[in-house]
Amino acid sequence: MAIERVERSVDGLTIDARSRAATARCPGCAVESVAVHGRYRRLLRDAAVCGVAVRIRLLVRRFRCRNNSCVTVTFVEQVEGLTSAFARFTPPAVAMLVSVGLALAGRAGARLTAGLGAAVGKDTLLRRVRALPDPPAGPVPVLGVDDFAFRRGHRYGTVLVDMQSRRPVDVIDGRDSDGFATWLRAHPGVEVICRDRASGYGEGARQGAPNAVQVADRFHLWRNLGEAVERTLISVRSSLTPPPTAVAEDHAVEPQQVQTLPELKIAARYRVQHADVHRLRATGMTLSAIGRQLGLHQATVRKIANAATVDALLVKTHQRAHVVDEYVAHLHKRWNEGERNATALFREIKQQGYPGGELAVQRHLRRYRHGRSFKPVPGPKQPSVRETTKWIMTHPDRLDPKDASKLREIRDRTPALDRLVGHVRGFARMLTGLQGHHLNEWITAVASDNELPALASFARHMIRDLDAVRNGLTMAYSSGPVEGNVNRIKTLKRQMYGRAKLDLLRKRILLAH
C-alpha cells in the first residue's frame, strides 16, 4: 500500500492511500486477474493514534474475472491486513472495539471510545460482541457447575466452568436437571463434576454422565452447617442469657410509673401473618395459593410455614445489635443517680469509647422520660444468635479472647451447646484435613442427639447425597473458581443496563477475560 497524502483537520487524521499490487485474486475461483474494470475511493476507520481519530481513504480497483466458469463477474481488490469485504473498520480498529465491548458493553464502552478518539455508538459495540465466534470447545475432564440469577427469584441460568483453566465453557438457560444432562451428553469426557448440594445438578449429572465422580463443594457444606447451628441456637436462645449479677440495694429502685413498651410493628405483622399462614395451611392450601391470597411472596410464606412459633421469626429482630448496647449499664446507673441530661451522659460514655452519636443516646433515654418500665441496673446482655454462631464457627486459635471466654461460659452452662461446639469442630477437622472417611461416624453421632434437632436434620440430609459429600471432604477439588465466575457474571450483568439477554451475556461471560 502506498500513502499519497496525510491531511490533519479538527476531525483527526485523514490518509489517502492506494494499493501497489498489479493483480488481484478472485474471491470466487481464486484466479489472478489484471483486467481493471474501474476505481473508487473507500473510506475506512483505523485505530486512533494518541487519542486522534484516523481515517483512511483507500483507492481500490474493481477487476474483471477472466475465468468463464466462475459466477463472479467483477470483484474489488482487498488489501491484506487492512480491508475485508463490506468492512468500514480496519482489523486494528475492530480489535479495539471488541475489547472495549467485552469489557464495558454498550453505553459505558461508547463513552470510552469517544475519549479514545474512535467514537462509535453503543449498538455498534454490541454488534461486534455478538458477531464473535465462541471459543473452541475442548475436552473438560473436571467441570464446575453453579447457577446465577438473570432476575433474582424469577429466572436463572447455569454456568459451566473448566476447573483446570478456571474459565467458563458454556452458559445454559435455566437450572434444571434436564438441561444439564443434555449438555453432558453432548460433551462426553467429563470425569469429575464439582457442584453445590442442589438436587437438580446432582440428578442431571447422574443422567448425563453416570460414570463421573460428583464432588460436593466444601464452602456450601460449611455454610449449610452454619445455618443448622443458627437454627439450633434459635431454639435454645434462652440458654444464651448469662445469669444475673448481684445488684446493690441503692440501685434496686423501681420507677414510680410502670408502662409496657408497645410491640414493634414488624412483630405485630409477623404475628398476624403466622396465624393466617398456619390456618390456611391446615385447610390443605399450597404455599403458592396462600401467597396469592395473602399477597406474600412464596419464599416468605415458606419461611413462616416452617416456623413453629412466632418467636422463631422474631428472634433476629429482637436481638439486633445497637451501638448503645455496651454502655446501657452505665446509662442506667447514672439515670438512677439522678442524671437526666442526655448530652452529659453522651460525653461520659464517649470518654469510655462510645463510637456513636448523641442522637442514639437521646433515643435510648426517651423511654425513661415517658415513665416506661426499665431495670435500674440491667442484667448481662444476651449475645445474639448470629454473634454466637460466629463464635462457634470460628477456629479457636483465631477467636478473640473475650469472645472465647463468653463461649466457654455458654458451654459450661449448657451441655447441649457444649456438644454442639464439639460436633462443629469435629466437622471442621474433617473439612480442613480432608478426612472424609470419618463422615459416617460423625453423622451417626450427630443424628442420635435428640437435643440438637436442627443439626441432626443437617446430618441426616447429607445421607441422601453421601457419596458427593464424602468426595468433597476427601478430594482436593473445590468450587471456588465457579463462585468467582458467578461474582464476575453479576458485574457483567449490571454493566449492561437491562440489555443482559442470554446471547449477549453469554458472549461476554465466555470471552471477557
JSON list of N, CA and C in Angstrom, two decimals, residues 7 20 52-53 137 151 177 183 206 213 223 236 241 276 326 331 360 369 375 391 418 448 451 482:
[
{"chain": "A", "resi": 7, "resn": "GLU", "atom": "N", "xyz": [-3.62, 14.33, 5.73]},
{"chain": "A", "resi": 7, "resn": "GLU", "atom": "CA", "xyz": [-4.26, 15.62, 5.98]},
{"chain": "A", "resi": 7, "resn": "GLU", "atom": "C", "xyz": [-4.73, 15.67, 7.44]},
{"chain": "A", "resi": 20, "resn": "ARG", "atom": "N", "xyz": [-0.52, -1.08, -4.28]},
{"chain": "A", "resi": 20, "resn": "ARG", "atom": "CA", "xyz": [0.56, -1.19, -5.25]},
{"chain": "A", "resi": 20, "resn": "ARG", "atom": "C", "xyz": [0.49, -2.49, -6.05]},
{"chain": "A", "resi": 52, "resn": "VAL", "atom": "N", "xyz": [-6.19, 10.57, 18.69]},
{"chain": "A", "resi": 52, "resn": "VAL", "atom": "CA", "xyz": [-6.59, 11.29, 17.47]},
{"chain": "A", "resi": 52, "resn": "VAL", "atom": "C", "xyz": [-7.21, 10.28, 16.51]},
{"chain": "A", "resi": 53, "resn": "ALA", "atom": "N", "xyz": [-8.41, 10.57, 16.02]},
{"chain": "A", "resi": 53, "resn": "ALA", "atom": "CA", "xyz": [-9.09, 9.68, 15.09]},
{"chain": "A", "resi": 53, "resn": "ALA", "atom": "C", "xyz": [-8.34, 9.60, 13.77]},
{"chain": "A", "resi": 137, "resn": "ALA", "atom": "N", "xyz": [-14.28, -25.43, 21.78]},
{"chain": "A", "resi": 137, "resn": "ALA", "atom": "CA", "xyz": [-14.70, -26.32, 22.86]},
{"chain": "A", "resi": 137, "resn": "ALA", "atom": "C", "xyz": [-13.84, -27.57, 22.86]},
{"chain": "A", "resi": 151, "resn": "ARG", "atom": "N", "xyz": [-32.73, -12.64, 36.85]},
{"chain": "A", "resi": 151, "resn": "ARG", "atom": "CA", "xyz": [-33.57, -11.78, 37.67]},
{"chain": "A", "resi": 151, "resn": "ARG", "atom": "C", "xyz": [-33.92, -12.60, 38.91]},
{"chain": "A", "resi": 177, "resn": "SER", "atom": "N", "xyz": [-32.37, -30.13, 35.88]},
{"chain": "A", "resi": 177, "resn": "SER", "atom": "CA", "xyz": [-31.53, -31.29, 35.66]},
{"chain": "A", "resi": 177, "resn": "SER", "atom": "C", "xyz": [-31.50, -31.71, 34.19]},
{"chain": "A", "resi": 183, "resn": "TRP", "atom": "N", "xyz": [-26.48, -31.23, 28.18]},
{"chain": "A", "resi": 183, "resn": "TRP", "atom": "CA", "xyz": [-25.15, -30.69, 27.88]},
{"chain": "A", "resi": 183, "resn": "TRP", "atom": "C", "xyz": [-24.07, -31.75, 28.13]},
{"chain": "A", "resi": 206, "resn": "ARG", "atom": "N", "xyz": [-26.10, -37.48, 37.21]},
{"chain": "A", "resi": 206, "resn": "ARG", "atom": "CA", "xyz": [-26.32, -38.93, 37.16]},
{"chain": "A", "resi": 206, "resn": "ARG", "atom": "C", "xyz": [-26.93, -39.35, 35.83]},
{"chain": "A", "resi": 213, "resn": "VAL", "atom": "N", "xyz": [-17.41, -38.63, 38.70]},
{"chain": "A", "resi": 213, "resn": "VAL", "atom": "CA", "xyz": [-17.36, -38.52, 40.16]},
{"chain": "A", "resi": 213, "resn": "VAL", "atom": "C", "xyz": [-17.92, -37.16, 40.56]},
{"chain": "A", "resi": 223, "resn": "ARG", "atom": "N", "xyz": [-21.40, -23.65, 54.91]},
{"chain": "A", "resi": 223, "resn": "ARG", "atom": "CA", "xyz": [-22.48, -22.67, 55.05]},
{"chain": "A", "resi": 223, "resn": "ARG", "atom": "C", "xyz": [-23.76, -23.36, 55.54]},
{"chain": "A", "resi": 236, "resn": "VAL", "atom": "N", "xyz": [-32.76, -22.70, 71.36]},
{"chain": "A", "resi": 236, "resn": "VAL", "atom": "CA", "xyz": [-32.30, -22.73, 72.76]},
{"chain": "A", "resi": 236, "resn": "VAL", "atom": "C", "xyz": [-31.73, -21.38, 73.16]},
{"chain": "A", "resi": 241, "resn": "THR", "atom": "N", "xyz": [-28.50, -16.47, 77.69]},
{"chain": "A", "resi": 241, "resn": "THR", "atom": "CA", "xyz": [-28.52, -15.36, 78.63]},
{"chain": "A", "resi": 241, "resn": "THR", "atom": "C", "xyz": [-27.67, -15.68, 79.85]},
{"chain": "A", "resi": 276, "resn": "ASP", "atom": "N", "xyz": [-52.35, -16.51, 60.06]},
{"chain": "A", "resi": 276, "resn": "ASP", "atom": "CA", "xyz": [-53.06, -16.70, 58.80]},
{"chain": "A", "resi": 276, "resn": "ASP", "atom": "C", "xyz": [-52.46, -17.84, 57.97]},
{"chain": "A", "resi": 326, "resn": "GLU", "atom": "N", "xyz": [-23.45, -1.67, 74.62]},
{"chain": "A", "resi": 326, "resn": "GLU", "atom": "CA", "xyz": [-22.36, -1.90, 75.55]},
{"chain": "A", "resi": 326, "resn": "GLU", "atom": "C", "xyz": [-22.31, -0.85, 76.67]},
{"chain": "A", "resi": 331, "resn": "LEU", "atom": "N", "xyz": [-25.46, 3.97, 81.53]},
{"chain": "A", "resi": 331, "resn": "LEU", "atom": "CA", "xyz": [-26.54, 4.93, 81.37]},
{"chain": "A", "resi": 331, "resn": "LEU", "atom": "C", "xyz": [-27.62, 4.70, 82.42]},
{"chain": "A", "resi": 360, "resn": "ALA", "atom": "N", "xyz": [-28.47, 8.78, 69.18]},
{"chain": "A", "resi": 360, "resn": "ALA", "atom": "CA", "xyz": [-28.78, 7.41, 69.61]},
{"chain": "A", "resi": 360, "resn": "ALA", "atom": "C", "xyz": [-28.95, 7.34, 71.11]},
{"chain": "A", "resi": 369, "resn": "ARG", "atom": "N", "xyz": [-37.99, 8.87, 80.00]},
{"chain": "A", "resi": 369, "resn": "ARG", "atom": "CA", "xyz": [-38.61, 10.18, 80.23]},
{"chain": "A", "resi": 369, "resn": "ARG", "atom": "C", "xyz": [-40.13, 10.08, 80.20]},
{"chain": "A", "resi": 375, "resn": "LYS", "atom": "N", "xyz": [-35.04, -1.56, 83.94]},
{"chain": "A", "resi": 375, "resn": "LYS", "atom": "CA", "xyz": [-34.30, -2.16, 85.03]},
{"chain": "A", "resi": 375, "resn": "LYS", "atom": "C", "xyz": [-33.34, -1.13, 85.59]},
{"chain": "A", "resi": 391, "resn": "TRP", "atom": "N", "xyz": [-18.98, -17.22, 66.88]},
{"chain": "A", "resi": 391, "resn": "TRP", "atom": "CA", "xyz": [-18.01, -17.76, 67.83]},
{"chain": "A", "resi": 391, "resn": "TRP", "atom": "C", "xyz": [-17.82, -19.25, 67.61]},
{"chain": "A", "resi": 418, "resn": "ASP", "atom": "N", "xyz": [-22.52, -27.32, 74.49]},
{"chain": "A", "resi": 418, "resn": "ASP", "atom": "CA", "xyz": [-21.15, -27.83, 74.55]},
{"chain": "A", "resi": 418, "resn": "ASP", "atom": "C", "xyz": [-20.97, -28.95, 73.52]},
{"chain": "A", "resi": 448, "resn": "SER", "atom": "N", "xyz": [-28.08, -38.94, 66.32]},
{"chain": "A", "resi": 448, "resn": "SER", "atom": "CA", "xyz": [-28.68, -39.54, 67.52]},
{"chain": "A", "resi": 448, "resn": "SER", "atom": "C", "xyz": [-28.83, -38.55, 68.66]},
{"chain": "A", "resi": 451, "resn": "GLU", "atom": "N", "xyz": [-31.32, -33.54, 71.44]},
{"chain": "A", "resi": 451, "resn": "GLU", "atom": "CA", "xyz": [-31.40, -32.16, 71.93]},
{"chain": "A", "resi": 451, "resn": "GLU", "atom": "C", "xyz": [-30.92, -31.15, 70.89]},
{"chain": "A", "resi": 482, "resn": "VAL", "atom": "N", "xyz": [-15.71, -21.56, 40.38]},
{"chain": "A", "resi": 482, "resn": "VAL", "atom": "CA", "xyz": [-17.08, -21.37, 39.91]},
{"chain": "A", "resi": 482, "resn": "VAL", "atom": "C", "xyz": [-17.71, -20.17, 40.61]}
]
